[in-house]
Amino acid sequence: MLLLVAIIFIFAPVTVFASESSVVINEFSSNNGADWVELYNTSDQSVDLSNYSLNDGSASGNKKTITCSLASRGFTIIEWGNSLNKDGDRILLKQGETETNCILYGDGSGASCGNTELTALPVLNSGEYARRTADGSGSWEVTSSSTKDGPNDGSSKDPNAICSAATPTPENTPTPTKTPTPTKTPTPTKTPSPTPTPPEKIVNTPKPVKQFNSEEMLEENSQGETVLGVRDPSERETESSSRVGFVPESQEEFIASDETKLKSERPPIVKWIFLAVGMTGIIGAGASVYFIHKRQSL
C-alpha cells in the first residue's frame, strides 16, 4: 500500500501554490500627504491579488481591494488616500477573509492583529517612512528616505517585476441554439382562366304558311252559278292566282316544297280517289256547259 502511494506521488504532476504569506507588506507611508502601502511577492510564481485587500483599524476597515497579478519578486503600490491615521493605525493584509500580514504603528488606532505576523512600530513623523531591512523579510526600520516601488536596498528594479492586469477567468459561452431551417412555402398553382362561352346564335324560324287543301277547294261554292257543285274554271283560276299572290315571294319555295312533300306522303288509294273526283268534275262541267247552250238555243 505504501509502495502504491509512493509511485502515485512520484509520477503525479506537481502543482506549486504560493503560501498565504508569499505576498507581504514591504513599506508604507502614513504622514506624508496621500497614504500608500507597498506589497512584495516573495515567491517564484506570480500571484493573482484579485482576492486580496487592505484594511485599516477603523470600524469600517476602509477596505481597499486589489485587482492585478503580481509577478514573482515583484512590487506594487496601493494608493490609500488619507485612510491611515498619523497618531497610529493598523495595516492588515487579507486574502479573502484570512489575515496574512498585519502591521501596527503608534497606538494602532485601538485595533489588534490576529494570529498573523505582528510588527509594532512607533508613530511616524512627517518625512518618515517604515520599511523592511530586506525585501519580504527581516526586521523593520523607520527611515527618512523612501524606496517606494523598488528594492529596499536601493538597487535597480526589474522592469518585469510589476503587478499587471489580472487575466479574467473565461466564462463558458453557451452554445447557440441552432436556427431551424424554415419550411419552403410551395408555389401556388395557377388557376386556369375559364374558356369564354360563345354567344348562342338565334335562328329566325319562318312562320308556317297555311296549307291549302285541294278537296276543300273543289267543294267550295262560288257566288256565280255552278253545276254539280263545280266552280267556273275562270273563277277558280282568278281566285287561285289571287291566293298565290297573297303568299310572300320569300315563302313560295317553302310552300312548293311542303306541297311536294304532302303529295309524296299520300297513299296510292288517295291519288285514285282524287283522279276519279277530278274526272267526274270535268265530265260534270262539260255536261253543264252543254245543257246551258242547249237551253239558250231553245
Short mmCIF file of C-alpha atoms in Angstrom, two decimals:
data_model
loop_
_atom_site.label_atom_id
_atom_site.label_comp_id
_atom_site.label_asym_id
_atom_site.label_seq_id
_atom_site.Cartn_x
_atom_site.Cartn_y
_atom_site.Cartn_z
CA MET A 1 0.00 0.00 0.00
CA LEU A 2 2.78 2.42 0.89
CA LEU A 3 4.58 1.50 -2.35
CA LEU A 4 1.50 2.36 -4.36
CA VAL A 5 1.20 5.74 -2.67
CA ALA A 6 4.87 6.42 -3.32
CA ILE A 7 4.50 5.59 -7.03
CA ILE A 8 1.49 7.90 -7.37
CA PHE A 9 3.33 10.70 -5.61
CA ILE A 10 6.40 10.35 -7.86
CA PHE A 11 4.59 10.28 -11.18
CA ALA A 12 1.73 12.65 -10.39
CA PRO A 13 2.02 16.21 -11.90
CA VAL A 14 3.33 18.78 -9.40
CA THR A 15 1.37 21.99 -8.83
CA VAL A 16 3.14 24.74 -6.85
CA PHE A 17 0.99 27.13 -4.84
CA ALA A 18 2.26 30.31 -3.25
CA SER A 19 1.78 30.23 0.50
CA GLU A 20 -0.58 32.62 2.18
CA SER A 21 2.38 34.67 3.40
CA SER A 22 4.14 34.88 0.00
CA VAL A 23 2.71 38.39 -0.52
CA VAL A 24 3.64 40.72 2.34
CA ILE A 25 3.57 44.40 3.34
CA ASN A 26 7.06 45.71 2.45
CA GLU A 27 6.90 49.52 3.05
CA PHE A 28 4.35 52.26 3.84
CA SER A 29 3.85 56.00 4.36
CA SER A 30 1.23 57.42 6.78
CA ASN A 31 2.29 61.08 7.37
CA ASN A 32 3.45 62.42 4.02
CA GLY A 33 0.36 63.56 2.15
CA ALA A 34 -1.50 60.73 0.44
CA ASP A 35 -1.03 57.41 2.20
CA TRP A 36 0.31 54.36 0.34
CA VAL A 37 1.37 50.77 1.06
CA GLU A 38 3.91 48.69 -0.88
CA LEU A 39 3.36 44.93 -1.35
CA TYR A 40 6.03 42.43 -2.34
CA ASN A 41 5.76 38.87 -3.75
CA THR A 42 8.38 36.65 -2.10
CA SER A 43 7.58 33.56 -4.26
CA ASP A 44 8.87 32.38 -7.63
CA GLN A 45 5.37 32.44 -9.17
CA SER A 46 3.07 35.31 -9.98
CA VAL A 47 0.16 35.73 -7.58
CA ASP A 48 -3.33 36.90 -8.51
CA LEU A 49 -4.27 39.61 -5.98
CA SER A 50 -7.93 39.91 -7.07
CA ASN A 51 -8.91 38.18 -3.81
CA TYR A 52 -6.61 40.32 -1.61
CA SER A 53 -7.50 43.50 0.30
CA LEU A 54 -6.04 46.05 2.75
CA ASN A 55 -7.92 47.09 5.88
CA ASP A 56 -7.11 49.72 8.50
CA GLY A 57 -8.01 49.80 12.20
CA SER A 58 -11.28 51.74 11.85
CA ALA A 59 -14.66 50.16 12.50
CA SER A 60 -15.43 50.11 8.76
CA GLY A 61 -11.94 48.86 7.91
CA ASN A 62 -11.68 51.26 4.90
CA LYS A 63 -11.30 48.16 2.78
CA LYS A 64 -9.08 48.63 -0.27
CA THR A 65 -9.43 45.93 -2.94
CA ILE A 66 -6.65 44.97 -5.35
CA THR A 67 -7.11 43.92 -8.98
CA CYS A 68 -3.84 42.76 -10.55
CA SER A 69 -1.46 39.82 -10.82
CA LEU A 70 1.86 40.40 -9.01
CA ALA A 71 4.91 38.96 -10.75
CA SER A 72 7.50 36.87 -8.98
CA ARG A 73 9.75 39.12 -6.79
CA GLY A 74 7.56 41.97 -7.91
CA PHE A 75 6.47 45.24 -6.23
CA THR A 76 3.16 47.08 -6.34
CA ILE A 77 1.94 50.30 -4.66
CA ILE A 78 -1.59 50.57 -3.22
CA GLU A 79 -2.65 54.22 -3.04
CA TRP A 80 -4.90 54.63 0.03
CA GLY A 81 -5.74 58.32 0.20
CA ASN A 82 -5.83 59.58 3.83
CA SER A 83 -7.06 56.36 5.34
CA LEU A 84 -4.16 55.92 7.79
CA ASN A 85 -4.10 57.96 10.99
CA LYS A 86 -0.97 59.96 11.86
CA ASP A 87 -1.11 59.02 15.57
CA GLY A 88 -1.19 55.34 14.84
CA ASP A 89 -3.19 52.76 12.96
CA ARG A 90 -3.35 49.17 11.76
CA ILE A 91 -2.46 47.90 8.27
CA LEU A 92 -4.00 44.46 7.72
CA LEU A 93 -3.50 42.38 4.55
CA LYS A 94 -6.20 39.77 3.95
CA GLN A 95 -6.67 37.05 1.38
CA GLY A 96 -10.41 36.64 1.21
CA GLU A 97 -11.36 36.61 4.89
CA THR A 98 -8.00 35.22 6.04
CA GLU A 99 -5.44 37.56 7.64
CA THR A 100 -1.98 37.05 6.07
CA ASN A 101 0.07 40.05 7.32
CA CYS A 102 -0.51 42.74 9.94
CA ILE A 103 1.40 45.97 10.94
CA LEU A 104 0.68 48.17 13.98
CA TYR A 105 2.27 51.61 14.47
CA GLY A 106 1.68 54.14 17.28
CA ASP A 107 -1.40 53.25 19.25
CA GLY A 108 -2.68 51.03 16.44
CA SER A 109 -5.92 53.06 16.47
CA GLY A 110 -7.11 50.73 19.20
CA ALA A 111 -7.08 47.72 16.83
CA SER A 112 -5.16 44.49 17.15
CA CYS A 113 -3.83 41.74 14.91
CA GLY A 114 -4.93 38.11 14.93
CA ASN A 115 -2.75 35.04 14.54
CA THR A 116 -0.51 36.63 11.90
CA GLU A 117 2.90 38.16 11.70
CA LEU A 118 2.81 41.19 14.01
CA THR A 119 5.12 44.18 13.76
CA ALA A 120 4.88 47.03 16.28
CA LEU A 121 6.29 50.42 15.17
CA PRO A 122 6.33 53.90 16.66
CA VAL A 123 4.40 56.90 15.34
CA LEU A 124 5.84 58.18 12.05
CA ASN A 125 6.59 61.88 11.83
CA SER A 126 6.36 63.92 8.68
CA GLY A 127 9.08 62.88 6.21
CA GLU A 128 9.46 59.42 7.76
CA TYR A 129 8.73 56.02 6.22
CA ALA A 130 8.68 52.48 7.61
CA ARG A 131 10.15 49.55 5.65
CA ARG A 132 11.77 46.15 5.96
CA THR A 133 15.54 45.99 6.01
CA ALA A 134 15.42 43.23 3.36
CA ASP A 135 12.59 42.88 0.85
CA GLY A 136 9.94 40.47 2.10
CA SER A 137 11.74 39.51 5.35
CA GLY A 138 13.86 40.76 8.20
CA SER A 139 13.19 43.46 10.77
CA TRP A 140 11.52 46.86 10.24
CA GLU A 141 13.09 50.26 10.39
CA VAL A 142 11.98 53.92 10.28
CA THR A 143 13.86 55.94 7.69
CA SER A 144 13.79 59.36 6.10
CA SER A 145 14.46 58.01 2.60
CA SER A 146 11.83 56.12 0.63
CA THR A 147 12.42 53.26 -1.77
CA LYS A 148 8.79 53.30 -2.96
CA ASP A 149 8.01 50.67 -5.67
CA GLY A 150 11.56 49.28 -5.68
CA PRO A 151 14.08 47.18 -3.76
CA ASN A 152 14.70 48.44 -0.20
CA ASP A 153 18.45 48.18 -0.61
CA GLY A 154 18.34 50.89 -3.29
CA SER A 155 19.21 48.60 -6.21
CA SER A 156 17.51 48.90 -9.62
CA LYS A 157 14.09 47.34 -10.02
CA ASP A 158 13.49 44.56 -12.55
CA PRO A 159 11.16 46.14 -15.19
CA ASN A 160 9.17 42.90 -15.32
CA ALA A 161 8.64 42.78 -11.54
CA ILE A 162 5.28 44.55 -11.69
CA CYS A 163 1.64 43.92 -10.99
CA SER A 164 -0.16 43.55 -14.34
CA ALA A 165 -3.85 43.37 -15.01
CA ALA A 166 -5.21 40.03 -13.93
CA THR A 167 -6.41 37.70 -16.68
CA PRO A 168 -10.14 37.24 -16.20
CA THR A 169 -11.44 33.73 -15.87
CA PRO A 170 -13.12 32.86 -19.16
CA GLU A 171 -16.82 32.26 -18.87
CA ASN A 172 -18.48 29.36 -20.53
CA THR A 173 -20.05 30.67 -23.70
CA PRO A 174 -23.40 28.97 -24.22
CA THR A 175 -23.72 27.02 -27.42
CA PRO A 176 -26.04 28.95 -29.70
CA THR A 177 -29.31 27.26 -30.44
CA LYS A 178 -29.45 26.01 -33.97
CA THR A 179 -31.89 28.03 -36.01
CA PRO A 180 -34.35 25.66 -37.68
CA THR A 181 -34.46 25.77 -41.45
CA PRO A 182 -37.74 27.35 -42.48
CA THR A 183 -40.10 25.10 -44.42
CA LYS A 184 -40.24 26.09 -48.05
CA THR A 185 -43.60 27.53 -48.96
CA PRO A 186 -44.98 25.71 -52.05
CA THR A 187 -45.60 27.84 -55.11
CA PRO A 188 -49.37 28.21 -55.58
CA THR A 189 -50.77 26.51 -58.71
CA LYS A 190 -52.00 29.00 -61.24
CA THR A 191 -55.77 28.82 -61.68
CA PRO A 192 -56.59 28.40 -65.38
CA SER A 193 -58.68 31.13 -66.93
CA PRO A 194 -62.19 29.92 -67.90
CA THR A 195 -62.77 29.44 -71.64
CA PRO A 196 -65.25 32.07 -72.81
CA THR A 197 -68.60 30.60 -73.92
CA PRO A 198 -69.53 31.76 -77.45
CA PRO A 199 -72.88 33.54 -77.65
CA GLU A 200 -75.77 31.38 -78.79
CA LYS A 201 -76.83 32.05 -82.36
CA ILE A 202 -80.52 32.80 -82.69
CA VAL A 203 -82.01 31.33 -85.89
CA ASN A 204 -85.09 33.07 -87.23
CA THR A 205 -87.57 30.29 -87.93
CA PRO A 206 -90.09 31.29 -90.71
CA LYS A 207 -93.70 31.19 -89.71
CA PRO A 208 -95.52 28.20 -91.23
CA VAL A 209 -97.79 29.06 -94.13
CA LYS A 210 -101.30 27.71 -94.07
CA GLN A 211 -101.66 24.73 -96.40
CA PHE A 212 -104.39 24.73 -99.00
CA ASN A 213 -106.45 21.55 -99.39
CA SER A 214 -107.48 20.87 -103.00
CA GLU A 215 -110.50 18.85 -101.82
CA GLU A 216 -111.85 21.81 -99.90
CA MET A 217 -111.31 23.95 -103.00
CA LEU A 218 -113.46 21.56 -105.10
CA GLU A 219 -116.26 21.62 -102.53
CA GLU A 220 -116.40 25.41 -102.21
CA ASN A 221 -119.33 27.16 -103.88
CA SER A 222 -118.68 30.34 -105.74
CA GLN A 223 -121.06 33.31 -105.85
CA GLY A 224 -121.86 32.60 -109.58
CA GLU A 225 -123.75 29.69 -111.00
CA THR A 226 -122.36 26.22 -110.51
CA VAL A 227 -123.30 22.85 -111.82
CA LEU A 228 -122.85 19.82 -109.62
CA GLY A 229 -121.02 21.95 -107.08
CA VAL A 230 -118.19 22.83 -109.51
CA ARG A 231 -117.00 26.39 -109.99
CA ASP A 232 -116.42 28.11 -113.22
CA PRO A 233 -112.86 27.39 -114.29
CA SER A 234 -112.12 31.06 -114.96
CA GLU A 235 -113.17 31.96 -111.42
CA ARG A 236 -111.05 29.22 -109.97
CA GLU A 237 -108.05 30.42 -111.93
CA THR A 238 -108.66 34.03 -110.83
CA GLU A 239 -109.05 33.04 -107.19
CA SER A 240 -106.12 30.66 -107.39
CA SER A 241 -103.88 33.37 -108.83
CA SER A 242 -105.05 35.82 -106.18
CA ARG A 243 -104.30 33.26 -103.45
CA VAL A 244 -100.89 32.56 -104.85
CA GLY A 245 -100.12 36.24 -104.97
CA PHE A 246 -101.03 36.53 -101.32
CA VAL A 247 -98.06 34.34 -100.28
CA PRO A 248 -94.85 36.39 -99.92
CA GLU A 249 -92.18 35.67 -102.53
CA SER A 250 -89.76 34.61 -99.80
CA GLN A 251 -92.10 31.72 -98.84
CA GLU A 252 -93.07 30.41 -102.33
CA GLU A 253 -90.32 27.82 -102.36
CA PHE A 254 -91.22 26.77 -98.82
CA ILE A 255 -94.91 26.21 -99.85
CA ALA A 256 -93.97 24.34 -103.03
CA SER A 257 -91.67 22.04 -101.06
CA ASP A 258 -94.39 21.39 -98.47
CA GLU A 259 -96.95 20.58 -101.22
CA THR A 260 -94.48 18.23 -102.91
CA LYS A 261 -93.85 16.57 -99.57
CA LEU A 262 -97.59 16.32 -98.93
CA LYS A 263 -98.19 14.73 -102.31
CA SER A 264 -95.32 12.27 -101.82
CA GLU A 265 -96.74 11.24 -98.48
CA ARG A 266 -100.26 10.49 -99.80
CA PRO A 267 -101.12 6.76 -100.25
CA PRO A 268 -101.95 5.44 -103.80
CA ILE A 269 -105.67 4.99 -103.00
CA VAL A 270 -105.99 8.67 -102.22
CA LYS A 271 -104.45 9.53 -105.58
CA TRP A 272 -107.03 7.39 -107.40
CA ILE A 273 -109.84 8.98 -105.44
CA PHE A 274 -108.59 12.44 -106.35
CA LEU A 275 -108.32 11.33 -110.00
CA ALA A 276 -111.86 9.97 -110.01
CA VAL A 277 -113.23 13.08 -108.38
CA GLY A 278 -111.37 15.21 -110.87
CA MET A 279 -112.69 13.28 -113.89
CA THR A 280 -116.19 13.43 -112.50
CA GLY A 281 -115.88 17.16 -112.07
CA ILE A 282 -114.61 17.59 -115.61
CA ILE A 283 -117.44 15.45 -117.07
CA GLY A 284 -119.99 17.29 -114.95
CA ALA A 285 -118.65 20.63 -116.03
CA GLY A 286 -118.83 19.62 -119.68
CA ALA A 287 -122.40 18.41 -119.28
CA SER A 288 -123.37 21.64 -117.56
CA VAL A 289 -121.96 23.68 -120.43
CA TYR A 290 -123.76 21.53 -122.95
CA PHE A 291 -127.17 21.89 -121.28
CA ILE A 292 -126.70 25.62 -120.84
CA HIS A 293 -126.02 26.11 -124.57
CA LYS A 294 -128.93 23.84 -125.39
CA ARG A 295 -131.27 25.89 -123.27
CA GLN A 296 -130.10 29.14 -124.81
CA SER A 297 -130.63 27.77 -128.30
CA LEU A 298 -134.21 26.96 -127.48
#
